[in-house]
Coordinates of C-alpha atoms in Angstrom, one line a residue:
Chain A
M1 CA 0.0 0.2 -0.1
N2 CA 1.2 3.9 -0.9
P3 CA 2.1 6.0 2.6
P4 CA -0.9 7.4 4.3
L5 CA -2.1 10.8 3.6
I6 CA -1.2 12.1 6.5
L7 CA -3.8 15.0 7.7
D8 CA -2.1 18.4 8.7
G9 CA -4.0 19.8 11.0
K10 CA -1.6 22.5 11.3
A11 CA -1.4 23.3 8.2
I12 CA -5.7 23.1 7.6
A13 CA -6.4 25.1 10.3
A14 CA -3.9 27.5 9.1
N15 CA -6.3 27.9 6.4
V16 CA -9.2 27.7 8.5
L17 CA -8.1 30.4 10.3
N18 CA -6.7 33.8 7.6
T19 CA -10.2 33.7 7.0
C20 CA -10.9 34.3 10.5
R21 CA -8.8 36.9 11.1
A22 CA -9.9 38.7 7.2
E23 CA -13.0 37.5 9.0
A24 CA -12.7 39.8 12.2
A25 CA -11.2 42.7 10.3
A26 CA -14.2 43.3 8.5
L27 CA -16.3 43.2 11.9
T28 CA -13.7 45.2 13.6
K29 CA -13.8 48.2 10.0
A30 CA -17.9 48.2 11.4
G31 CA -17.0 48.2 14.0
I32 CA -17.3 45.0 16.2
T33 CA -14.9 43.0 17.8
P34 CA -14.8 39.9 18.2
G35 CA -13.9 39.0 22.4
L36 CA -13.6 35.0 24.0
A37 CA -13.7 35.4 27.6
V38 CA -12.5 32.1 28.9
V39 CA -12.6 30.9 31.8
L40 CA -10.0 28.6 34.2
V41 CA -11.3 27.5 37.8
G42 CA -8.4 26.2 39.7
D43 CA -5.2 25.1 37.8
N44 CA -5.3 21.5 36.2
P45 CA -1.6 22.5 33.8
A46 CA -3.4 20.7 31.0
S47 CA -6.8 23.2 30.8
Q48 CA -3.4 25.9 31.1
V49 CA -2.5 24.8 28.5
Y50 CA -5.8 24.9 26.1
V51 CA -6.5 28.1 27.8
A52 CA -3.0 29.5 26.2
A53 CA -3.6 28.3 23.1
K54 CA -6.6 29.5 23.0
T55 CA -6.0 33.4 23.6
R56 CA -2.7 33.1 21.3
T57 CA -5.3 32.5 18.3
C58 CA -7.4 35.1 19.7
A59 CA -4.1 37.7 19.8
E60 CA -3.2 36.7 16.3
L61 CA -6.0 36.4 14.7
G62 CA -7.0 40.6 16.0
L63 CA -9.9 38.7 18.4
L64 CA -9.8 40.4 21.9
S65 CA -9.4 37.8 23.8
R66 CA -10.4 37.7 28.2
Q67 CA -8.7 35.6 30.4
I68 CA -10.9 35.0 34.2
K69 CA -8.5 33.0 36.5
L70 CA -10.3 31.9 39.3
P71 CA -9.2 30.1 42.3
A72 CA -10.1 26.8 42.7
N73 CA -12.1 26.8 45.5
T74 CA -14.3 29.6 43.3
T75 CA -18.0 29.0 44.6
Q76 CA -20.6 28.4 42.0
Q77 CA -22.6 31.4 43.4
E78 CA -19.4 33.8 42.0
L79 CA -19.1 31.3 38.9
L80 CA -22.8 31.8 37.7
A81 CA -22.5 35.4 38.6
I82 CA -19.1 36.0 36.2
V83 CA -20.6 34.1 33.8
R84 CA -24.0 36.8 33.5
Q85 CA -21.8 39.9 33.9
L86 CA -19.9 38.3 30.7
N87 CA -23.6 37.5 28.9
A88 CA -24.1 41.7 29.7
D89 CA -20.9 41.8 28.7
P90 CA -20.7 43.9 25.0
A91 CA -18.0 43.3 23.9
I92 CA -17.9 39.6 24.9
H93 CA -19.5 37.8 21.9
G94 CA -18.0 34.2 23.1
I95 CA -18.3 32.6 26.4
L96 CA -16.4 29.9 27.4
I97 CA -15.6 27.6 30.5
Q98 CA -12.9 25.5 30.4
S99 CA -13.1 21.9 31.9
P100 CA -13.3 20.5 33.8
P101 CA -14.2 22.4 36.9
P102 CA -13.3 21.8 40.1
P103 CA -16.4 19.0 41.0
H104 CA -17.5 21.2 43.2
I105 CA -19.3 22.8 40.4
D106 CA -22.3 22.0 38.6
E107 CA -20.6 22.6 35.4
A108 CA -24.6 21.3 33.8
A109 CA -26.4 25.1 35.5
I110 CA -23.0 27.3 34.3
I111 CA -23.8 25.5 30.8
R112 CA -27.0 26.4 30.8
A113 CA -26.3 29.7 31.8
I114 CA -24.5 30.6 29.4
D115 CA -26.5 33.5 27.5
P116 CA -26.7 30.2 23.9
R117 CA -26.1 33.3 21.7
K118 CA -23.0 33.8 23.2
D119 CA -22.0 29.6 23.5
V120 CA -19.1 29.6 21.3
D121 CA -18.6 26.0 22.6
G122 CA -21.9 24.4 21.8
F123 CA -23.1 23.1 24.7
H124 CA -26.0 25.3 25.7
P125 CA -29.3 22.8 25.6
Q126 CA -29.9 25.3 22.5
N127 CA -26.7 24.6 20.7
V128 CA -27.8 20.9 21.8
A129 CA -31.8 20.6 20.2
K130 CA -30.4 23.4 16.9
L131 CA -27.7 20.2 16.0
V132 CA -30.0 17.3 16.2
L133 CA -32.9 19.2 14.8
E134 CA -30.2 20.3 11.4
D135 CA -30.5 24.6 12.3
P136 CA -27.5 26.3 11.6
S137 CA -28.4 29.4 13.8
G138 CA -27.1 27.1 16.5
F139 CA -23.4 27.0 17.5
V140 CA -21.8 23.5 16.4
P141 CA -19.3 22.0 19.1
C142 CA -15.4 22.7 18.7
T143 CA -14.0 19.0 19.1
P144 CA -17.1 17.2 16.2
A145 CA -17.3 20.4 14.0
G146 CA -12.9 20.0 13.5
C147 CA -13.3 16.9 12.6
L148 CA -16.1 17.6 9.9
K149 CA -13.6 20.8 8.5
L150 CA -10.7 18.6 7.9
L151 CA -13.0 15.8 6.2
E152 CA -14.2 19.0 4.5
V153 CA -10.7 20.2 2.9
A154 CA -9.3 16.8 2.7
G155 CA -11.4 15.6 -0.3
I156 CA -13.0 12.9 1.9
P157 CA -16.4 12.0 1.6
T158 CA -19.2 10.9 3.3
A159 CA -21.9 11.0 2.0
G160 CA -23.3 7.2 2.2
A161 CA -19.7 6.5 3.4
E162 CA -19.5 3.4 7.0
A163 CA -18.6 6.1 9.7
V164 CA -18.3 4.8 13.1
V165 CA -17.9 7.3 16.1
I166 CA -16.2 5.4 18.9
G167 CA -17.2 7.2 22.1
R168 CA -20.5 9.0 23.1
S169 CA -20.1 12.3 24.7
M170 CA -21.4 15.0 24.9
I171 CA -18.7 16.6 24.0
V172 CA -17.5 14.5 21.0
G173 CA -19.3 11.1 20.4
K174 CA -22.9 12.6 20.1
P175 CA -22.7 15.3 18.6
L176 CA -20.1 14.0 15.6
A177 CA -22.7 11.3 15.1
M178 CA -25.0 14.2 14.7
L179 CA -23.6 15.7 12.2
L180 CA -22.0 12.7 10.8
V181 CA -25.6 11.7 9.4
S182 CA -27.0 15.2 8.8
K183 CA -27.8 15.4 6.0
Q184 CA -24.8 18.4 5.9
A185 CA -22.7 15.2 5.4
N186 CA -24.8 12.0 4.8
A187 CA -23.0 8.9 6.2
T188 CA -24.0 5.7 7.3
V189 CA -23.0 5.9 11.6
T190 CA -22.8 3.4 14.1
I191 CA -22.3 4.9 17.8
A192 CA -19.9 1.9 19.6
H193 CA -18.6 2.3 23.1
S194 CA -16.9 0.4 26.5
R195 CA -20.3 -1.6 26.4
S196 CA -19.8 -2.1 22.4
Q197 CA -19.2 -5.9 22.0
D198 CA -16.0 -7.4 19.9
L199 CA -15.1 -3.6 19.2
P200 CA -12.6 -4.3 16.7
A201 CA -15.2 -6.2 14.5
I202 CA -16.8 -2.9 14.1
C203 CA -14.0 -0.4 14.0
R204 CA -12.9 -2.7 11.3
R205 CA -16.6 -1.5 9.2
A206 CA -15.7 1.5 9.0
D207 CA -14.8 3.5 5.8
I208 CA -13.8 6.7 8.3
L209 CA -13.1 6.2 11.8
I210 CA -13.1 8.3 15.0
A211 CA -12.1 7.6 18.0
A212 CA -13.1 9.7 20.4
V213 CA -12.5 7.1 23.9
G214 CA -9.9 9.0 26.2
R215 CA -7.6 6.0 26.2
P216 CA -4.4 6.0 25.1
E217 CA -3.4 4.3 21.4
I218 CA -5.8 1.3 22.7
V219 CA -7.4 1.6 18.2
K220 CA -4.6 -1.5 16.9
A221 CA -4.2 -2.5 13.9
E222 CA -5.8 -5.7 13.1
W223 CA -9.0 -2.6 13.9
I224 CA -8.7 -0.9 10.5
K225 CA -10.0 -1.9 7.2
P226 CA -6.9 -1.3 4.6
G227 CA -7.6 2.2 3.4
A228 CA -10.5 3.5 6.0
V229 CA -9.1 6.8 7.1
V230 CA -8.7 7.2 11.0
I231 CA -10.0 10.5 12.9
D232 CA -7.5 10.4 16.6
V233 CA -9.3 13.0 19.4
G234 CA -7.4 11.6 22.1
I235 CA -5.1 13.7 23.7
N236 CA -3.2 11.5 26.6
R237 CA -0.9 13.0 28.1
I238 CA 2.1 10.7 29.3
A239 CA 4.8 10.6 31.9
D240 CA 7.8 10.7 29.4
P241 CA 11.2 12.1 31.7
G242 CA 13.3 12.5 28.7
K243 CA 10.9 15.4 28.3
K244 CA 11.6 19.1 29.6
S245 CA 7.5 19.2 30.6
G246 CA 7.9 15.9 31.8
Y247 CA 5.0 14.3 29.7
R248 CA 3.8 13.8 26.0
L249 CA 0.4 14.0 24.6
I250 CA -0.4 10.6 22.6
G251 CA -3.6 10.1 20.9
D252 CA -6.3 7.7 21.1
V253 CA -4.7 5.2 18.7
A254 CA -1.9 2.7 18.0
Y255 CA -0.1 6.1 14.9
A256 CA 2.7 3.7 14.6
E257 CA 1.0 0.2 14.1
V258 CA -2.0 1.8 12.5
A259 CA -0.6 4.3 9.6
P260 CA 0.2 2.1 7.3
R261 CA -2.8 0.3 7.1
C262 CA -4.1 3.3 6.7
A263 CA -6.1 5.7 3.6
A264 CA -5.2 9.2 5.5
I265 CA -4.8 9.4 9.5
T266 CA -4.2 13.0 11.8
P267 CA -1.2 12.4 13.9
V268 CA -1.4 14.2 18.0
P269 CA -0.2 16.6 18.5
G270 CA -1.4 18.0 15.4
G271 CA -4.3 16.4 13.6
V272 CA -7.5 17.6 15.0
G273 CA -6.1 19.7 18.6
P274 CA -5.6 22.6 16.0
M275 CA -8.6 22.3 14.3
T276 CA -10.9 22.6 17.6
I277 CA -9.2 25.9 18.2
A278 CA -9.6 27.1 15.0
M279 CA -13.6 26.3 14.8
L280 CA -13.6 28.0 18.5
M281 CA -11.9 31.2 17.1
Q282 CA -15.4 31.1 13.4
N283 CA -17.3 30.2 16.1
T284 CA -16.6 33.6 17.8
I285 CA -16.5 35.0 14.9
Q286 CA -20.3 34.2 13.8
A287 CA -20.9 35.2 17.1
A288 CA -19.8 38.9 17.1
R289 CA -21.6 38.2 13.1
Q290 CA -25.4 37.7 14.7
L291 CA -24.8 39.7 18.2
G292 CA -23.4 42.6 15.7
G293 CA -22.0 45.7 17.7
Chain B
M1 CA -36.0 -22.8 12.5
N2 CA -38.6 -21.5 16.0
P3 CA -41.5 -19.6 15.0
P4 CA -41.5 -15.7 16.2
L5 CA -42.3 -14.3 19.4
I6 CA -44.9 -11.6 17.8
L7 CA -43.7 -8.8 20.5
D8 CA -47.4 -8.2 20.7
G9 CA -48.0 -4.3 21.1
K10 CA -51.3 -4.0 21.9
A11 CA -51.5 -6.8 25.3
I12 CA -47.5 -4.5 26.0
A13 CA -49.7 -1.1 26.0
A14 CA -52.9 -2.7 27.6
N15 CA -50.5 -2.9 31.0
V16 CA -48.7 -0.1 30.9
L17 CA -52.1 2.2 30.4
N18 CA -53.3 0.3 33.7
T19 CA -50.3 1.3 35.4
C20 CA -51.1 5.5 33.3
R21 CA -55.1 4.6 34.4
A22 CA -54.0 3.9 38.4
E23 CA -51.6 6.7 38.3
A24 CA -54.2 8.9 36.9
A25 CA -56.3 8.2 39.4
A26 CA -54.3 8.8 42.5
L27 CA -54.2 12.5 40.7
T28 CA -57.1 11.9 40.3
K29 CA -57.9 12.1 43.7
A30 CA -55.0 14.3 45.0
G31 CA -57.2 16.9 42.8
I32 CA -55.4 16.9 39.5
T33 CA -56.7 15.0 36.7
P34 CA -54.3 14.6 34.1
G35 CA -55.5 17.1 30.7
L36 CA -54.1 15.9 27.2
A37 CA -55.4 18.8 24.7
V38 CA -54.9 17.8 20.7
V39 CA -55.1 20.5 18.3
L40 CA -55.5 19.4 15.2
V41 CA -55.4 21.7 11.5
G42 CA -56.9 19.8 8.4
D43 CA -58.6 17.0 8.4
N44 CA -56.0 14.8 7.4
P45 CA -58.0 11.1 7.5
A46 CA -54.9 9.3 8.8
S47 CA -55.2 12.4 11.3
Q48 CA -58.3 12.0 12.1
V49 CA -57.9 7.9 13.0
Y50 CA -54.8 9.6 14.8
V51 CA -56.7 12.0 17.3
A52 CA -60.2 9.6 17.7
A53 CA -57.4 7.0 19.5
K54 CA -55.6 9.2 21.4
T55 CA -58.8 11.0 22.3
R56 CA -60.6 7.4 23.2
T57 CA -57.8 6.0 25.2
C58 CA -57.9 9.1 27.3
A59 CA -61.1 8.4 27.7
E60 CA -60.8 5.1 29.3
L61 CA -57.5 6.4 31.0
G62 CA -60.1 9.0 32.8
L63 CA -57.5 11.7 31.0
L64 CA -59.8 14.7 30.8
S65 CA -59.0 15.0 27.0
R66 CA -59.7 18.1 24.9
Q67 CA -60.4 17.8 21.7
I68 CA -59.7 21.2 18.6
K69 CA -60.4 20.8 16.1
L70 CA -59.4 23.5 12.8
P71 CA -60.2 24.2 9.6
A72 CA -57.3 24.0 7.5
N73 CA -57.2 27.8 6.2
T74 CA -56.1 27.9 10.4
T75 CA -53.8 30.9 9.9
Q76 CA -50.0 30.8 12.2
Q77 CA -51.0 33.5 14.1
E78 CA -53.7 31.5 15.6
L79 CA -52.5 28.7 15.7
L80 CA -49.5 30.2 18.3
A81 CA -52.7 31.8 20.1
I82 CA -54.4 28.9 20.9
V83 CA -51.3 27.4 21.9
R84 CA -50.9 29.8 23.8
Q85 CA -54.1 29.9 25.6
L86 CA -53.3 26.1 26.3
N87 CA -49.7 27.0 27.8
A88 CA -51.8 30.0 30.3
D89 CA -54.7 26.3 31.0
P90 CA -53.8 25.2 34.7
A91 CA -57.1 22.8 33.5
I92 CA -54.4 21.2 30.9
H93 CA -50.7 19.1 31.4
G94 CA -49.6 18.0 27.9
I95 CA -50.9 19.7 24.0
L96 CA -50.1 17.8 20.8
I97 CA -50.2 19.6 17.5
Q98 CA -50.5 16.6 15.4
S99 CA -48.6 16.6 12.7
P100 CA -48.8 17.0 10.1
P101 CA -50.5 19.8 10.0
P102 CA -51.3 21.9 6.6
P103 CA -47.9 23.5 4.0
H104 CA -48.8 26.9 5.0
I105 CA -48.1 26.5 9.3
D106 CA -44.3 26.3 10.1
E107 CA -44.0 23.4 11.8
A108 CA -40.8 23.7 14.1
A109 CA -42.5 27.1 15.2
I110 CA -45.4 26.0 16.7
I111 CA -43.2 23.3 18.6
R112 CA -41.1 26.3 19.9
A113 CA -43.9 27.5 21.5
I114 CA -45.3 24.8 23.1
D115 CA -43.9 25.3 26.8
P116 CA -41.9 22.7 27.5
R117 CA -43.1 21.1 30.2
K118 CA -47.0 20.4 28.4
D119 CA -44.5 19.0 25.1
V120 CA -45.7 15.7 25.9
D121 CA -44.9 14.7 22.0
G122 CA -40.9 15.7 23.0
F123 CA -40.5 17.7 19.8
H124 CA -39.3 21.1 21.5
P125 CA -36.0 21.9 20.8
Q126 CA -35.6 21.8 25.4
N127 CA -37.2 17.7 25.6
V128 CA -34.5 17.8 22.1
A129 CA -32.1 18.6 24.1
K130 CA -32.3 17.0 27.3
L131 CA -32.7 13.5 25.5
V132 CA -28.8 13.8 24.3
L133 CA -27.3 15.2 27.5
E134 CA -29.3 12.0 29.4
D135 CA -31.6 14.4 31.6
P136 CA -34.6 12.6 32.7
S137 CA -36.7 15.1 33.5
G138 CA -37.8 16.1 29.8
F139 CA -40.3 13.9 27.6
V140 CA -38.9 11.7 26.1
P141 CA -40.9 11.6 22.3
C142 CA -44.0 8.3 22.3
T143 CA -42.6 6.6 18.7
P144 CA -39.1 5.9 20.7
A145 CA -40.1 5.4 23.9
G146 CA -42.3 2.8 23.0
C147 CA -40.2 0.9 20.8
L148 CA -37.8 0.8 24.0
K149 CA -40.4 -0.5 26.3
L150 CA -41.5 -2.7 24.2
L151 CA -37.9 -4.6 23.8
E152 CA -37.8 -4.0 27.9
V153 CA -40.8 -5.7 28.9
A154 CA -40.4 -8.5 26.4
G155 CA -36.7 -9.2 28.2
I156 CA -34.9 -7.7 24.6
P157 CA -31.4 -7.4 26.3
T158 CA -30.2 -3.5 24.9
A159 CA -27.0 -3.5 26.0
G160 CA -23.8 -4.7 24.3
A161 CA -26.1 -5.6 21.0
E162 CA -25.7 -4.2 17.8
A163 CA -29.3 -2.3 16.6
V164 CA -29.6 0.0 13.2
V165 CA -32.6 2.0 13.0
I166 CA -33.2 2.8 9.9
G167 CA -34.7 6.5 9.6
R168 CA -32.9 10.1 10.6
S169 CA -36.3 11.8 10.9
M170 CA -36.2 14.2 14.5
I171 CA -39.7 12.5 15.6
V172 CA -38.2 8.6 15.6
G173 CA -34.5 7.4 14.2
K174 CA -32.6 10.4 15.3
P175 CA -33.8 10.1 19.3
L176 CA -34.6 6.8 19.2
A177 CA -30.7 6.2 18.1
M178 CA -30.0 8.8 21.0
L179 CA -32.2 6.4 23.7
L180 CA -30.3 3.3 22.3
V181 CA -26.7 5.1 22.9
S182 CA -27.5 5.7 26.1
K183 CA -26.3 4.3 29.6
Q184 CA -29.0 3.1 30.1
A185 CA -29.2 0.9 27.4
N186 CA -26.4 0.3 26.0
A187 CA -26.1 -0.5 22.4
T188 CA -23.9 0.0 19.6
V189 CA -26.0 2.1 17.0
T190 CA -26.3 2.6 14.2
I191 CA -28.0 5.5 12.1
A192 CA -28.9 4.1 8.2
H193 CA -30.8 6.3 5.4
S194 CA -32.0 7.0 2.4
R195 CA -27.9 7.9 1.4
S196 CA -26.6 4.8 3.4
Q197 CA -24.8 2.4 0.6
D198 CA -26.0 -1.3 1.2
L199 CA -29.1 -1.1 3.6
P200 CA -29.0 -4.8 3.4
A201 CA -25.5 -5.4 4.5
I202 CA -26.6 -2.5 7.1
C203 CA -29.6 -4.6 8.4
R204 CA -28.5 -8.2 8.8
R205 CA -25.8 -6.8 11.3
A206 CA -28.9 -6.3 13.7
D207 CA -29.8 -7.9 16.4
I208 CA -32.1 -5.1 17.3
L209 CA -33.5 -3.6 13.4
I210 CA -35.6 -1.0 13.3
A211 CA -37.6 0.6 10.5
A212 CA -38.3 3.7 10.6
V213 CA -38.7 4.5 6.8
G214 CA -42.1 5.4 5.9
R215 CA -41.7 3.2 2.7
P216 CA -43.6 -0.1 2.4
E217 CA -42.3 -3.9 3.3
I218 CA -38.7 -1.8 2.6
V219 CA -37.4 -4.7 4.6
K220 CA -37.0 -7.8 2.7
A221 CA -36.0 -11.1 4.9
E222 CA -32.7 -10.9 3.3
W223 CA -32.5 -7.8 5.5
I224 CA -32.9 -10.5 8.1
K225 CA -29.9 -11.6 10.0
P226 CA -31.3 -15.0 11.4
G227 CA -32.6 -14.5 15.5
A228 CA -32.6 -10.6 14.9
V229 CA -35.5 -9.2 16.5
V230 CA -37.2 -6.6 14.0
I231 CA -39.0 -3.3 15.4
D232 CA -40.6 -1.8 13.0
V233 CA -42.3 0.9 13.2
G234 CA -44.4 1.9 9.3
I235 CA -47.6 2.3 8.9
N236 CA -48.7 3.0 5.9
R237 CA -51.5 2.9 4.0
I238 CA -52.1 0.7 0.9
A239 CA -55.8 0.5 -0.9
D240 CA -57.1 -1.9 -0.6
P241 CA -60.6 -2.1 -2.2
G242 CA -61.9 -5.1 -0.9
K243 CA -61.8 -3.4 3.0
K244 CA -64.6 -1.2 4.4
S245 CA -62.0 1.3 4.7
G246 CA -60.9 1.1 1.6
Y247 CA -56.8 1.2 2.6
R248 CA -55.2 -1.3 4.5
L249 CA -51.7 -0.4 6.8
I250 CA -48.8 -2.7 6.5
G251 CA -45.5 -1.3 7.0
D252 CA -41.9 -0.9 6.4
V253 CA -40.9 -5.0 6.7
A254 CA -42.3 -7.2 4.4
Y255 CA -44.1 -8.7 7.4
A256 CA -44.6 -12.6 6.1
E257 CA -41.0 -12.8 4.9
V258 CA -38.8 -11.2 7.8
A259 CA -41.1 -13.1 10.7
P260 CA -39.1 -17.0 9.9
R261 CA -36.0 -15.4 9.3
C262 CA -36.5 -13.5 13.1
A263 CA -36.4 -14.3 16.8
A264 CA -39.2 -11.0 17.8
I265 CA -41.1 -9.0 15.2
T266 CA -44.3 -6.4 15.6
P267 CA -46.9 -6.7 13.9
V268 CA -48.2 -3.8 12.4
P269 CA -50.9 -2.9 12.6
G270 CA -50.6 -3.9 16.7
G271 CA -47.4 -3.6 17.6
V272 CA -45.4 0.2 18.3
G273 CA -49.2 2.0 17.5
P274 CA -50.8 0.7 20.5
M275 CA -47.2 1.5 22.4
T276 CA -46.8 5.3 20.8
I277 CA -50.4 5.4 22.4
A278 CA -49.3 4.8 25.6
M279 CA -46.6 6.5 26.1
L280 CA -48.6 9.4 25.0
M281 CA -50.5 8.8 28.2
Q282 CA -47.4 7.7 30.1
N283 CA -46.1 11.8 29.3
T284 CA -49.4 13.8 30.3
I285 CA -48.7 12.1 33.6
Q286 CA -45.4 12.7 34.7
A287 CA -46.7 16.6 32.7
A288 CA -49.9 17.1 35.4
R289 CA -47.3 15.7 38.2
Q290 CA -44.0 17.5 37.5
L291 CA -46.0 21.0 37.0
G292 CA -49.0 19.7 40.0
G293 CA -52.5 21.8 40.3

């Protein structure tokens, strides 16, 4: 077989971001600088990395960004009050509460408190429903949207394809299945998960396999139909004393053994991750456009 | 093979309705008679049959029912005004707009106008989101809920089973897939549809096959894995001059040839249909309980 096409999420995201930059400039010229507020409660190290990346990308695109870092003992009421302030703030078009918050926080209640028109993560019930109902005025969660965009830009057809999504979370698996089965993508979609019987056999049916499990390298070579397209959503931190940071990132897919069997595959890092941030920027610009000045 | 188990929706629904009757009596004793309003716009003959069945079942259970029949030329504004009246009416706990309304009516806007706490059809965006988010305070659409109940009462396990749903509508296919993949049912779920490639091969993977296409007898014997459970959601009217009504009802499944290959199968009529009405009654009672007096 030919070597697989490496789906370069960094390069494709850079293209999306170029479009975002132009749109942000046009909006700014019209008096509306798109603004994103990112709220981080506590000091989860992975969350800090993500928040820094989002803030940096905003700066690169000319978006206003506001980082709100709160101590781990912030109360539900305090966090709700901050969400309400951001809802009312005309300079802010997108609000993101970095997940996971500390365990004493009722995350679902916080999400419900976000103005759905500013819910650029697409987790508010109104946006969840709009995704199912195929109403394009809603916000699509960034990671599923990024996966679809990656397929689209790479010219990988989804219509009539057998797509298998491993994972049924509210953040990736379920919305991704809804996107793939929509009239926009027209895939035949299977949702598999921890309770599925014979996961390898289910995955071997996939023309497009999307792993969103959160377990390092569980997808092995023998799970792959030769010539399949593999999208790896997993970002798992593995201790690595050889690295300055003390860790390295690996996906849900055993890349080295899987890649030779694929037609195309995303690396980790540099695959879905950059696409997720690009979709967040796109959603923030959509929010600014819809909300106006 | 042994003859298939005929999943007698009428008998199983009668059991559900017995429970509903007792719950309705207890609520009535507590001063809350559950009340269902059914709004019918125009004179679609199938809709008239459904509305009559719903009204009759309410009467049998001791539920208050109100039929509101409106002419086909009712305007969007008039219909919205009626929905608002019903939202405000303390005697009404469930509101159902019989589908399909005439084409000049924006059905989605009417559904959004229903108080979600009275949306016993489970079509309001708030209830759509609650289903995806696995929040049990919402209303589950009656037909998918009826399919799950049928499997549950018949003792057919869903956990780890391969379920294939043919159809991706908002009313059946998508909510059914969400229910089957939930932590309550734990099935591996494939959503297939008109754009799927090789539908017969996809269906042959199914331990549980659910047909919700709306095309008479498209599911043939060779689509069935021997020993599968087949749930037929289709209710198609076929002209039949031998019948007094001039028509008979057939499902999406070619029953005569499919049944011998199955472990269990629902007939049409008398399968999913009665379960749908039973779930509507259950939802109305849930609404009365949640809303109070």
